[in-house]
JSON list of C-alpha atoms in Angstrom, two decimals:
[
{"chain": "A", "resi": 1, "resn": "UNK", "atom": "CA", "xyz": [29.41, -15.53, 36.46]},
{"chain": "A", "resi": 2, "resn": "UNK", "atom": "CA", "xyz": [31.09, -17.85, 33.65]},
{"chain": "A", "resi": 3, "resn": "UNK", "atom": "CA", "xyz": [32.93, -16.01, 30.69]},
{"chain": "A", "resi": 4, "resn": "UNK", "atom": "CA", "xyz": [29.95, -17.47, 28.63]},
{"chain": "A", "resi": 5, "resn": "UNK", "atom": "CA", "xyz": [27.53, -15.72, 30.81]},
{"chain": "A", "resi": 6, "resn": "UNK", "atom": "CA", "xyz": [29.23, -12.67, 30.75]},
{"chain": "A", "resi": 7, "resn": "UNK", "atom": "CA", "xyz": [29.24, -12.36, 27.00]},
{"chain": "A", "resi": 8, "resn": "UNK", "atom": "CA", "xyz": [25.57, -13.35, 26.82]},
{"chain": "A", "resi": 9, "resn": "UNK", "atom": "CA", "xyz": [24.94, -10.36, 29.17]},
{"chain": "A", "resi": 10, "resn": "UNK", "atom": "CA", "xyz": [27.07, -8.36, 26.93]},
{"chain": "A", "resi": 11, "resn": "UNK", "atom": "CA", "xyz": [25.28, -9.05, 23.80]},
{"chain": "A", "resi": 12, "resn": "UNK", "atom": "CA", "xyz": [21.77, -8.56, 25.61]},
{"chain": "A", "resi": 13, "resn": "UNK", "atom": "CA", "xyz": [23.10, -5.23, 26.57]},
{"chain": "A", "resi": 14, "resn": "UNK", "atom": "CA", "xyz": [24.25, -4.54, 23.26]},
{"chain": "A", "resi": 15, "resn": "UNK", "atom": "CA", "xyz": [20.91, -5.35, 21.83]},
{"chain": "A", "resi": 16, "resn": "UNK", "atom": "CA", "xyz": [18.73, -2.94, 24.70]},
{"chain": "A", "resi": 17, "resn": "UNK", "atom": "CA", "xyz": [21.21, -0.09, 24.07]},
{"chain": "A", "resi": 18, "resn": "UNK", "atom": "CA", "xyz": [20.70, -0.27, 20.10]},
{"chain": "A", "resi": 19, "resn": "UNK", "atom": "CA", "xyz": [16.88, -0.79, 20.56]},
{"chain": "A", "resi": 20, "resn": "UNK", "atom": "CA", "xyz": [16.93, 2.17, 22.77]},
{"chain": "A", "resi": 21, "resn": "UNK", "atom": "CA", "xyz": [18.67, 4.21, 20.16]},
{"chain": "A", "resi": 22, "resn": "UNK", "atom": "CA", "xyz": [16.48, 3.23, 17.40]},
{"chain": "A", "resi": 23, "resn": "UNK", "atom": "CA", "xyz": [13.49, 4.10, 19.53]},
{"chain": "A", "resi": 24, "resn": "UNK", "atom": "CA", "xyz": [14.76, 7.41, 20.32]},
{"chain": "A", "resi": 25, "resn": "UNK", "atom": "CA", "xyz": [15.60, 8.40, 16.91]},
{"chain": "A", "resi": 26, "resn": "UNK", "atom": "CA", "xyz": [13.06, 7.01, 14.77]},
{"chain": "A", "resi": 27, "resn": "UNK", "atom": "CA", "xyz": [10.16, 5.93, 17.05]},
{"chain": "A", "resi": 28, "resn": "UNK", "atom": "CA", "xyz": [8.36, 2.35, 16.61]},
{"chain": "A", "resi": 29, "resn": "UNK", "atom": "CA", "xyz": [8.08, 2.58, 13.04]},
{"chain": "A", "resi": 30, "resn": "UNK", "atom": "CA", "xyz": [12.03, 1.82, 13.11]},
{"chain": "A", "resi": 31, "resn": "UNK", "atom": "CA", "xyz": [12.06, -0.88, 15.30]},
{"chain": "A", "resi": 32, "resn": "UNK", "atom": "CA", "xyz": [12.04, -4.32, 13.98]},
{"chain": "A", "resi": 33, "resn": "UNK", "atom": "CA", "xyz": [14.11, -7.39, 14.67]},
{"chain": "A", "resi": 34, "resn": "UNK", "atom": "CA", "xyz": [15.48, -6.92, 11.39]},
{"chain": "A", "resi": 35, "resn": "UNK", "atom": "CA", "xyz": [16.97, -3.49, 11.88]},
{"chain": "A", "resi": 36, "resn": "UNK", "atom": "CA", "xyz": [17.88, -4.42, 15.75]},
{"chain": "A", "resi": 37, "resn": "UNK", "atom": "CA", "xyz": [19.94, -7.03, 14.38]},
{"chain": "A", "resi": 38, "resn": "UNK", "atom": "CA", "xyz": [21.85, -4.67, 12.04]},
{"chain": "A", "resi": 39, "resn": "UNK", "atom": "CA", "xyz": [22.41, -2.06, 14.77]},
{"chain": "A", "resi": 40, "resn": "UNK", "atom": "CA", "xyz": [23.58, -4.34, 17.48]},
{"chain": "A", "resi": 41, "resn": "UNK", "atom": "CA", "xyz": [25.66, -6.66, 15.18]},
{"chain": "A", "resi": 42, "resn": "UNK", "atom": "CA", "xyz": [24.01, -9.42, 16.63]},
{"chain": "A", "resi": 43, "resn": "UNK", "atom": "CA", "xyz": [22.07, -12.16, 14.39]},
{"chain": "A", "resi": 44, "resn": "UNK", "atom": "CA", "xyz": [18.52, -12.52, 14.20]},
{"chain": "A", "resi": 45, "resn": "UNK", "atom": "CA", "xyz": [18.68, -15.96, 15.68]},
{"chain": "A", "resi": 46, "resn": "UNK", "atom": "CA", "xyz": [20.66, -14.57, 18.61]},
{"chain": "A", "resi": 47, "resn": "UNK", "atom": "CA", "xyz": [17.95, -11.87, 19.66]},
{"chain": "A", "resi": 48, "resn": "UNK", "atom": "CA", "xyz": [15.08, -14.11, 19.25]},
{"chain": "A", "resi": 49, "resn": "UNK", "atom": "CA", "xyz": [17.20, -17.11, 21.47]},
{"chain": "A", "resi": 50, "resn": "UNK", "atom": "CA", "xyz": [17.93, -13.96, 24.21]},
{"chain": "A", "resi": 51, "resn": "UNK", "atom": "CA", "xyz": [14.70, -12.07, 24.26]},
{"chain": "A", "resi": 52, "resn": "UNK", "atom": "CA", "xyz": [12.05, -14.11, 21.95]},
{"chain": "A", "resi": 53, "resn": "UNK", "atom": "CA", "xyz": [10.08, -10.91, 20.56]},
{"chain": "A", "resi": 54, "resn": "UNK", "atom": "CA", "xyz": [10.37, -7.44, 19.86]},
{"chain": "A", "resi": 55, "resn": "UNK", "atom": "CA", "xyz": [7.83, -6.88, 23.06]},
{"chain": "A", "resi": 56, "resn": "UNK", "atom": "CA", "xyz": [10.29, -8.60, 25.37]},
{"chain": "A", "resi": 57, "resn": "UNK", "atom": "CA", "xyz": [13.19, -6.19, 24.66]},
{"chain": "A", "resi": 58, "resn": "UNK", "atom": "CA", "xyz": [10.87, -3.05, 25.31]},
{"chain": "A", "resi": 59, "resn": "UNK", "atom": "CA", "xyz": [9.93, -4.59, 28.47]},
{"chain": "A", "resi": 60, "resn": "UNK", "atom": "CA", "xyz": [13.36, -5.29, 29.46]},
{"chain": "A", "resi": 61, "resn": "UNK", "atom": "CA", "xyz": [14.12, -1.76, 28.79]},
{"chain": "A", "resi": 62, "resn": "UNK", "atom": "CA", "xyz": [11.14, -0.70, 30.93]},
{"chain": "A", "resi": 63, "resn": "UNK", "atom": "CA", "xyz": [12.33, -2.68, 34.01]},
{"chain": "A", "resi": 64, "resn": "UNK", "atom": "CA", "xyz": [15.82, -1.39, 33.78]},
{"chain": "A", "resi": 65, "resn": "UNK", "atom": "CA", "xyz": [14.15, 1.94, 34.18]},
{"chain": "A", "resi": 66, "resn": "UNK", "atom": "CA", "xyz": [12.39, 0.87, 37.07]},
{"chain": "A", "resi": 67, "resn": "UNK", "atom": "CA", "xyz": [15.28, 0.45, 39.17]},
{"chain": "A", "resi": 68, "resn": "UNK", "atom": "CA", "xyz": [16.70, 3.75, 37.87]},
{"chain": "A", "resi": 69, "resn": "UNK", "atom": "CA", "xyz": [13.34, 5.42, 38.69]},
{"chain": "A", "resi": 70, "resn": "UNK", "atom": "CA", "xyz": [13.39, 3.95, 42.36]},
{"chain": "A", "resi": 71, "resn": "UNK", "atom": "CA", "xyz": [16.65, 5.43, 42.75]},
{"chain": "A", "resi": 72, "resn": "UNK", "atom": "CA", "xyz": [15.51, 9.11, 41.29]},
{"chain": "A", "resi": 73, "resn": "UNK", "atom": "CA", "xyz": [12.44, 8.90, 43.83]},
{"chain": "A", "resi": 74, "resn": "UNK", "atom": "CA", "xyz": [15.14, 8.37, 47.03]},
{"chain": "A", "resi": 75, "resn": "UNK", "atom": "CA", "xyz": [17.48, 10.95, 45.38]},
{"chain": "A", "resi": 76, "resn": "UNK", "atom": "CA", "xyz": [14.43, 13.45, 45.58]},
{"chain": "A", "resi": 77, "resn": "UNK", "atom": "CA", "xyz": [14.36, 12.79, 49.39]},
{"chain": "A", "resi": 78, "resn": "UNK", "atom": "CA", "xyz": [10.61, 12.21, 50.00]},
{"chain": "A", "resi": 79, "resn": "UNK", "atom": "CA", "xyz": [9.83, 13.35, 53.60]},
{"chain": "A", "resi": 80, "resn": "UNK", "atom": "CA", "xyz": [8.07, 9.89, 54.63]},
{"chain": "A", "resi": 81, "resn": "UNK", "atom": "CA", "xyz": [6.05, 7.27, 52.69]},
{"chain": "A", "resi": 82, "resn": "UNK", "atom": "CA", "xyz": [2.94, 9.18, 51.94]},
{"chain": "A", "resi": 83, "resn": "UNK", "atom": "CA", "xyz": [5.05, 11.77, 50.23]},
{"chain": "A", "resi": 84, "resn": "UNK", "atom": "CA", "xyz": [6.75, 9.15, 48.41]},
{"chain": "A", "resi": 85, "resn": "UNK", "atom": "CA", "xyz": [3.68, 8.25, 46.47]},
{"chain": "A", "resi": 86, "resn": "UNK", "atom": "CA", "xyz": [3.33, 11.77, 45.27]},
{"chain": "A", "resi": 87, "resn": "UNK", "atom": "CA", "xyz": [7.13, 12.27, 44.31]},
{"chain": "A", "resi": 88, "resn": "UNK", "atom": "CA", "xyz": [7.26, 9.34, 42.47]},
{"chain": "A", "resi": 89, "resn": "UNK", "atom": "CA", "xyz": [4.70, 10.69, 40.26]},
{"chain": "A", "resi": 90, "resn": "UNK", "atom": "CA", "xyz": [6.70, 14.12, 40.02]},
{"chain": "A", "resi": 91, "resn": "UNK", "atom": "CA", "xyz": [9.75, 11.81, 38.98]},
{"chain": "A", "resi": 92, "resn": "UNK", "atom": "CA", "xyz": [8.17, 9.49, 36.62]},
{"chain": "A", "resi": 93, "resn": "UNK", "atom": "CA", "xyz": [6.82, 12.77, 34.64]},
{"chain": "A", "resi": 94, "resn": "UNK", "atom": "CA", "xyz": [10.09, 14.43, 34.81]},
{"chain": "A", "resi": 95, "resn": "UNK", "atom": "CA", "xyz": [11.47, 11.43, 33.35]},
{"chain": "A", "resi": 96, "resn": "UNK", "atom": "CA", "xyz": [9.00, 11.11, 30.37]},
{"chain": "A", "resi": 97, "resn": "UNK", "atom": "CA", "xyz": [9.65, 14.71, 29.63]},
{"chain": "A", "resi": 98, "resn": "UNK", "atom": "CA", "xyz": [13.43, 14.09, 29.47]},
{"chain": "A", "resi": 99, "resn": "UNK", "atom": "CA", "xyz": [12.85, 11.36, 26.94]},
{"chain": "A", "resi": 100, "resn": "UNK", "atom": "CA", "xyz": [9.16, 12.04, 25.39]},
{"chain": "A", "resi": 101, "resn": "UNK", "atom": "CA", "xyz": [9.82, 10.39, 22.22]},
{"chain": "A", "resi": 102, "resn": "UNK", "atom": "CA", "xyz": [11.30, 7.00, 23.85]},
{"chain": "A", "resi": 103, "resn": "UNK", "atom": "CA", "xyz": [8.56, 6.57, 26.53]},
{"chain": "A", "resi": 104, "resn": "UNK", "atom": "CA", "xyz": [5.73, 7.53, 24.09]},
{"chain": "A", "resi": 105, "resn": "UNK", "atom": "CA", "xyz": [6.69, 4.99, 21.80]},
{"chain": "A", "resi": 106, "resn": "UNK", "atom": "CA", "xyz": [7.48, 2.57, 24.31]},
{"chain": "A", "resi": 107, "resn": "UNK", "atom": "CA", "xyz": [4.09, 2.96, 26.01]},
{"chain": "A", "resi": 108, "resn": "UNK", "atom": "CA", "xyz": [2.45, 2.86, 22.64]},
{"chain": "A", "resi": 109, "resn": "UNK", "atom": "CA", "xyz": [4.36, -0.72, 21.56]},
{"chain": "A", "resi": 110, "resn": "UNK", "atom": "CA", "xyz": [3.35, -2.16, 24.98]},
{"chain": "A", "resi": 111, "resn": "UNK", "atom": "CA", "xyz": [-0.23, -1.39, 25.26]},
{"chain": "A", "resi": 112, "resn": "UNK", "atom": "CA", "xyz": [-0.82, -2.26, 21.69]},
{"chain": "A", "resi": 113, "resn": "UNK", "atom": "CA", "xyz": [0.52, -5.89, 21.86]},
{"chain": "A", "resi": 114, "resn": "UNK", "atom": "CA", "xyz": [0.05, -8.89, 23.85]},
{"chain": "A", "resi": 115, "resn": "UNK", "atom": "CA", "xyz": [-2.07, -7.66, 26.93]},
{"chain": "A", "resi": 116, "resn": "UNK", "atom": "CA", "xyz": [-1.31, -11.10, 28.65]},
{"chain": "A", "resi": 117, "resn": "UNK", "atom": "CA", "xyz": [2.54, -10.33, 28.68]},
{"chain": "A", "resi": 118, "resn": "UNK", "atom": "CA", "xyz": [2.00, -6.52, 29.56]},
{"chain": "A", "resi": 119, "resn": "UNK", "atom": "CA", "xyz": [0.57, -7.82, 32.86]},
{"chain": "A", "resi": 120, "resn": "UNK", "atom": "CA", "xyz": [3.46, -10.13, 33.71]},
{"chain": "A", "resi": 121, "resn": "UNK", "atom": "CA", "xyz": [6.34, -8.20, 32.46]},
{"chain": "A", "resi": 122, "resn": "UNK", "atom": "CA", "xyz": [5.10, -4.84, 33.01]},
{"chain": "A", "resi": 123, "resn": "UNK", "atom": "CA", "xyz": [2.41, -4.32, 35.64]},
{"chain": "A", "resi": 124, "resn": "UNK", "atom": "CA", "xyz": [3.78, -6.86, 37.87]},
{"chain": "A", "resi": 125, "resn": "UNK", "atom": "CA", "xyz": [6.77, -5.45, 38.84]},
{"chain": "A", "resi": 126, "resn": "UNK", "atom": "CA", "xyz": [5.14, -2.35, 39.50]},
{"chain": "A", "resi": 127, "resn": "UNK", "atom": "CA", "xyz": [2.21, -3.59, 41.47]},
{"chain": "A", "resi": 128, "resn": "UNK", "atom": "CA", "xyz": [5.08, -4.72, 43.71]},
{"chain": "A", "resi": 129, "resn": "UNK", "atom": "CA", "xyz": [6.96, -1.41, 44.04]},
{"chain": "A", "resi": 130, "resn": "UNK", "atom": "CA", "xyz": [3.37, 0.24, 44.83]},
{"chain": "A", "resi": 131, "resn": "UNK", "atom": "CA", "xyz": [2.76, -2.43, 47.31]},
{"chain": "A", "resi": 132, "resn": "UNK", "atom": "CA", "xyz": [6.14, -1.62, 49.26]},
{"chain": "A", "resi": 133, "resn": "UNK", "atom": "CA", "xyz": [5.16, 1.85, 49.34]},
{"chain": "A", "resi": 134, "resn": "UNK", "atom": "CA", "xyz": [1.80, 1.31, 50.80]},
{"chain": "A", "resi": 135, "resn": "UNK", "atom": "CA", "xyz": [3.46, -1.20, 53.24]},
{"chain": "A", "resi": 136, "resn": "UNK", "atom": "CA", "xyz": [5.81, 1.11, 54.37]},
{"chain": "A", "resi": 137, "resn": "UNK", "atom": "CA", "xyz": [3.09, 4.00, 54.64]},
{"chain": "A", "resi": 138, "resn": "UNK", "atom": "CA", "xyz": [0.96, 1.92, 56.92]},
{"chain": "A", "resi": 139, "resn": "UNK", "atom": "CA", "xyz": [4.02, 1.05, 59.02]},
{"chain": "A", "resi": 140, "resn": "UNK", "atom": "CA", "xyz": [4.43, 4.68, 59.50]},
{"chain": "A", "resi": 141, "resn": "UNK", "atom": "CA", "xyz": [1.07, 5.23, 60.45]},
{"chain": "A", "resi": 142, "resn": "UNK", "atom": "CA", "xyz": [-0.10, 7.17, 57.18]},
{"chain": "A", "resi": 143, "resn": "UNK", "atom": "CA", "xyz": [-2.64, 4.60, 55.75]},
{"chain": "A", "resi": 144, "resn": "UNK", "atom": "CA", "xyz": [-4.97, 2.56, 57.77]},
{"chain": "A", "resi": 145, "resn": "UNK", "atom": "CA", "xyz": [-3.83, -0.86, 58.73]},
{"chain": "A", "resi": 146, "resn": "UNK", "atom": "CA", "xyz": [-6.86, -2.61, 57.38]},
{"chain": "A", "resi": 147, "resn": "UNK", "atom": "CA", "xyz": [-6.53, -1.61, 54.25]},
{"chain": "A", "resi": 148, "resn": "UNK", "atom": "CA", "xyz": [-5.87, -4.22, 51.35]},
{"chain": "A", "resi": 149, "resn": "UNK", "atom": "CA", "xyz": [-2.28, -3.41, 50.30]},
{"chain": "A", "resi": 150, "resn": "UNK", "atom": "CA", "xyz": [-2.43, -5.42, 47.28]},
{"chain": "A", "resi": 151, "resn": "UNK", "atom": "CA", "xyz": [-5.72, -4.11, 46.07]},
{"chain": "A", "resi": 152, "resn": "UNK", "atom": "CA", "xyz": [-4.46, -0.50, 46.79]},
{"chain": "A", "resi": 153, "resn": "UNK", "atom": "CA", "xyz": [-0.92, -1.24, 44.68]},
{"chain": "A", "resi": 154, "resn": "UNK", "atom": "CA", "xyz": [-3.39, -2.82, 41.47]},
{"chain": "A", "resi": 155, "resn": "UNK", "atom": "CA", "xyz": [-5.31, 0.13, 41.70]},
{"chain": "A", "resi": 156, "resn": "UNK", "atom": "CA", "xyz": [-2.12, 2.44, 41.90]},
{"chain": "A", "resi": 157, "resn": "UNK", "atom": "CA", "xyz": [-0.72, 1.02, 38.72]},
{"chain": "A", "resi": 158, "resn": "UNK", "atom": "CA", "xyz": [-4.32, 0.77, 36.80]},
{"chain": "A", "resi": 159, "resn": "UNK", "atom": "CA", "xyz": [-4.63, 4.49, 37.68]},
{"chain": "A", "resi": 160, "resn": "UNK", "atom": "CA", "xyz": [-0.74, 5.23, 36.34]},
{"chain": "A", "resi": 161, "resn": "UNK", "atom": "CA", "xyz": [-1.43, 2.89, 33.24]},
{"chain": "A", "resi": 162, "resn": "UNK", "atom": "CA", "xyz": [-4.73, 4.69, 31.88]},
{"chain": "A", "resi": 163, "resn": "UNK", "atom": "CA", "xyz": [-3.27, 8.09, 32.60]},
{"chain": "A", "resi": 164, "resn": "UNK", "atom": "CA", "xyz": [-0.12, 6.96, 30.62]},
{"chain": "A", "resi": 165, "resn": "UNK", "atom": "CA", "xyz": [-2.45, 6.00, 27.85]},
{"chain": "A", "resi": 166, "resn": "UNK", "atom": "CA", "xyz": [-4.56, 9.54, 27.64]},
{"chain": "A", "resi": 167, "resn": "UNK", "atom": "CA", "xyz": [-1.09, 10.88, 27.21]},
{"chain": "A", "resi": 168, "resn": "UNK", "atom": "CA", "xyz": [0.45, 8.86, 24.64]},
{"chain": "A", "resi": 169, "resn": "UNK", "atom": "CA", "xyz": [-3.22, 9.75, 22.91]},
{"chain": "A", "resi": 170, "resn": "UNK", "atom": "CA", "xyz": [-2.27, 13.47, 23.43]},
{"chain": "A", "resi": 171, "resn": "UNK", "atom": "CA", "xyz": [-5.38, 14.09, 25.36]},
{"chain": "A", "resi": 172, "resn": "UNK", "atom": "CA", "xyz": [-3.24, 15.26, 27.88]},
{"chain": "A", "resi": 173, "resn": "UNK", "atom": "CA", "xyz": [0.20, 17.15, 28.45]},
{"chain": "A", "resi": 174, "resn": "UNK", "atom": "CA", "xyz": [2.81, 16.16, 30.46]},
{"chain": "A", "resi": 175, "resn": "UNK", "atom": "CA", "xyz": [1.54, 18.70, 32.97]},
{"chain": "A", "resi": 176, "resn": "UNK", "atom": "CA", "xyz": [-2.00, 17.45, 32.81]},
{"chain": "A", "resi": 177, "resn": "UNK", "atom": "CA", "xyz": [-0.53, 13.80, 33.17]},
{"chain": "A", "resi": 178, "resn": "UNK", "atom": "CA", "xyz": [1.20, 14.92, 36.50]},
{"chain": "A", "resi": 179, "resn": "UNK", "atom": "CA", "xyz": [-2.46, 16.61, 37.67]},
{"chain": "A", "resi": 180, "resn": "UNK", "atom": "CA", "xyz": [-4.47, 13.93, 36.88]},
{"chain": "A", "resi": 181, "resn": "UNK", "atom": "CA", "xyz": [-2.20, 11.35, 38.66]},
{"chain": "A", "resi": 182, "resn": "UNK", "atom": "CA", "xyz": [-2.02, 13.63, 41.78]},
{"chain": "A", "resi": 183, "resn": "UNK", "atom": "CA", "xyz": [-5.74, 14.04, 41.91]},
{"chain": "A", "resi": 184, "resn": "UNK", "atom": "CA", "xyz": [-6.32, 10.47, 41.19]},
{"chain": "A", "resi": 185, "resn": "UNK", "atom": "CA", "xyz": [-3.90, 9.16, 43.86]},
{"chain": "A", "resi": 186, "resn": "UNK", "atom": "CA", "xyz": [-5.17, 11.68, 46.32]},
{"chain": "A", "resi": 187, "resn": "UNK", "atom": "CA", "xyz": [-8.75, 10.31, 45.83]},
{"chain": "A", "resi": 188, "resn": "UNK", "atom": "CA", "xyz": [-7.26, 6.53, 46.68]},
{"chain": "A", "resi": 189, "resn": "UNK", "atom": "CA", "xyz": [-5.29, 7.47, 49.58]},
{"chain": "A", "resi": 190, "resn": "UNK", "atom": "CA", "xyz": [-7.95, 9.68, 50.81]},
{"chain": "A", "resi": 191, "resn": "UNK", "atom": "CA", "xyz": [-9.86, 6.80, 51.43]},
{"chain": "A", "resi": 192, "resn": "UNK", "atom": "CA", "xyz": [-7.20, 4.94, 53.37]},
{"chain": "A", "resi": 193, "resn": "UNK", "atom": "CA", "xyz": [-5.54, 7.87, 55.26]},
{"chain": "A", "resi": 194, "resn": "UNK", "atom": "CA", "xyz": [-5.46, 7.89, 58.71]},
{"chain": "A", "resi": 195, "resn": "UNK", "atom": "CA", "xyz": [-6.27, 10.83, 60.96]},
{"chain": "A", "resi": 196, "resn": "UNK", "atom": "CA", "xyz": [-2.67, 12.40, 60.78]},
{"chain": "A", "resi": 197, "resn": "UNK", "atom": "CA", "xyz": [-2.68, 12.07, 57.03]},
{"chain": "A", "resi": 198, "resn": "UNK", "atom": "CA", "xyz": [-6.26, 13.28, 55.79]},
{"chain": "A", "resi": 199, "resn": "UNK", "atom": "CA", "xyz": [-5.13, 16.91, 55.87]},
{"chain": "A", "resi": 200, "resn": "UNK", "atom": "CA", "xyz": [-2.15, 16.25, 53.48]},
{"chain": "A", "resi": 201, "resn": "UNK", "atom": "CA", "xyz": [-4.08, 14.10, 51.41]},
{"chain": "A", "resi": 202, "resn": "UNK", "atom": "CA", "xyz": [-6.99, 16.60, 51.12]},
{"chain": "A", "resi": 203, "resn": "UNK", "atom": "CA", "xyz": [-4.30, 19.38, 50.19]},
{"chain": "A", "resi": 204, "resn": "UNK", "atom": "CA", "xyz": [-2.54, 17.23, 47.41]},
{"chain": "A", "resi": 205, "resn": "UNK", "atom": "CA", "xyz": [-6.27, 16.75, 46.09]},
{"chain": "A", "resi": 206, "resn": "UNK", "atom": "CA", "xyz": [-6.85, 20.93, 46.26]},
{"chain": "A", "resi": 207, "resn": "UNK", "atom": "CA", "xyz": [-3.46, 21.67, 44.63]},
{"chain": "A", "resi": 208, "resn": "UNK", "atom": "CA", "xyz": [-4.46, 18.93, 41.63]},
{"chain": "A", "resi": 209, "resn": "UNK", "atom": "CA", "xyz": [-7.61, 20.94, 40.83]},
{"chain": "A", "resi": 210, "resn": "UNK", "atom": "CA", "xyz": [-5.85, 24.05, 40.76]}
]
């Protein structure tokens, strides 16, 4: 990487750090390109050149979190690929709880604006994540090999997204979010489960109802 590219990346990170701090401290009301310019000590023109829009900055923050999220799942030591689906739910809810204001505000910004960009920038990387989980579960014999992996991955992220909307609207709390996701994932995975997985998925379903 050239010095010019390094400087560009440093400015990008400077802006992302400032955006995260503003969201944590003030919520979305305080997040504007103008406030970001001041907080990051970068001109407004540079902000638009590097990111294009406020929504793109929030997307980038989320996609940076996705890499950290994957590491946290592995650190939780899931027993196998089937367990990894449910561990991902627990890790996500714990992460949202640690930085609730940031995630509530950021999800609100993403879901309120630019649905086309939301699909390509937010949903697609997460579909890839769930597709990888599903493929590994098939390889290990937990899910039927005839299952449409892409459809399962798309369904998984839609379940996640709609539950998140319930949470940011205060229809459910974090504990309710985790229960709702466990219940929904158990229902979906139960339809694709092999004989050796069926009892474990059914147990997850029962637990989510208690």
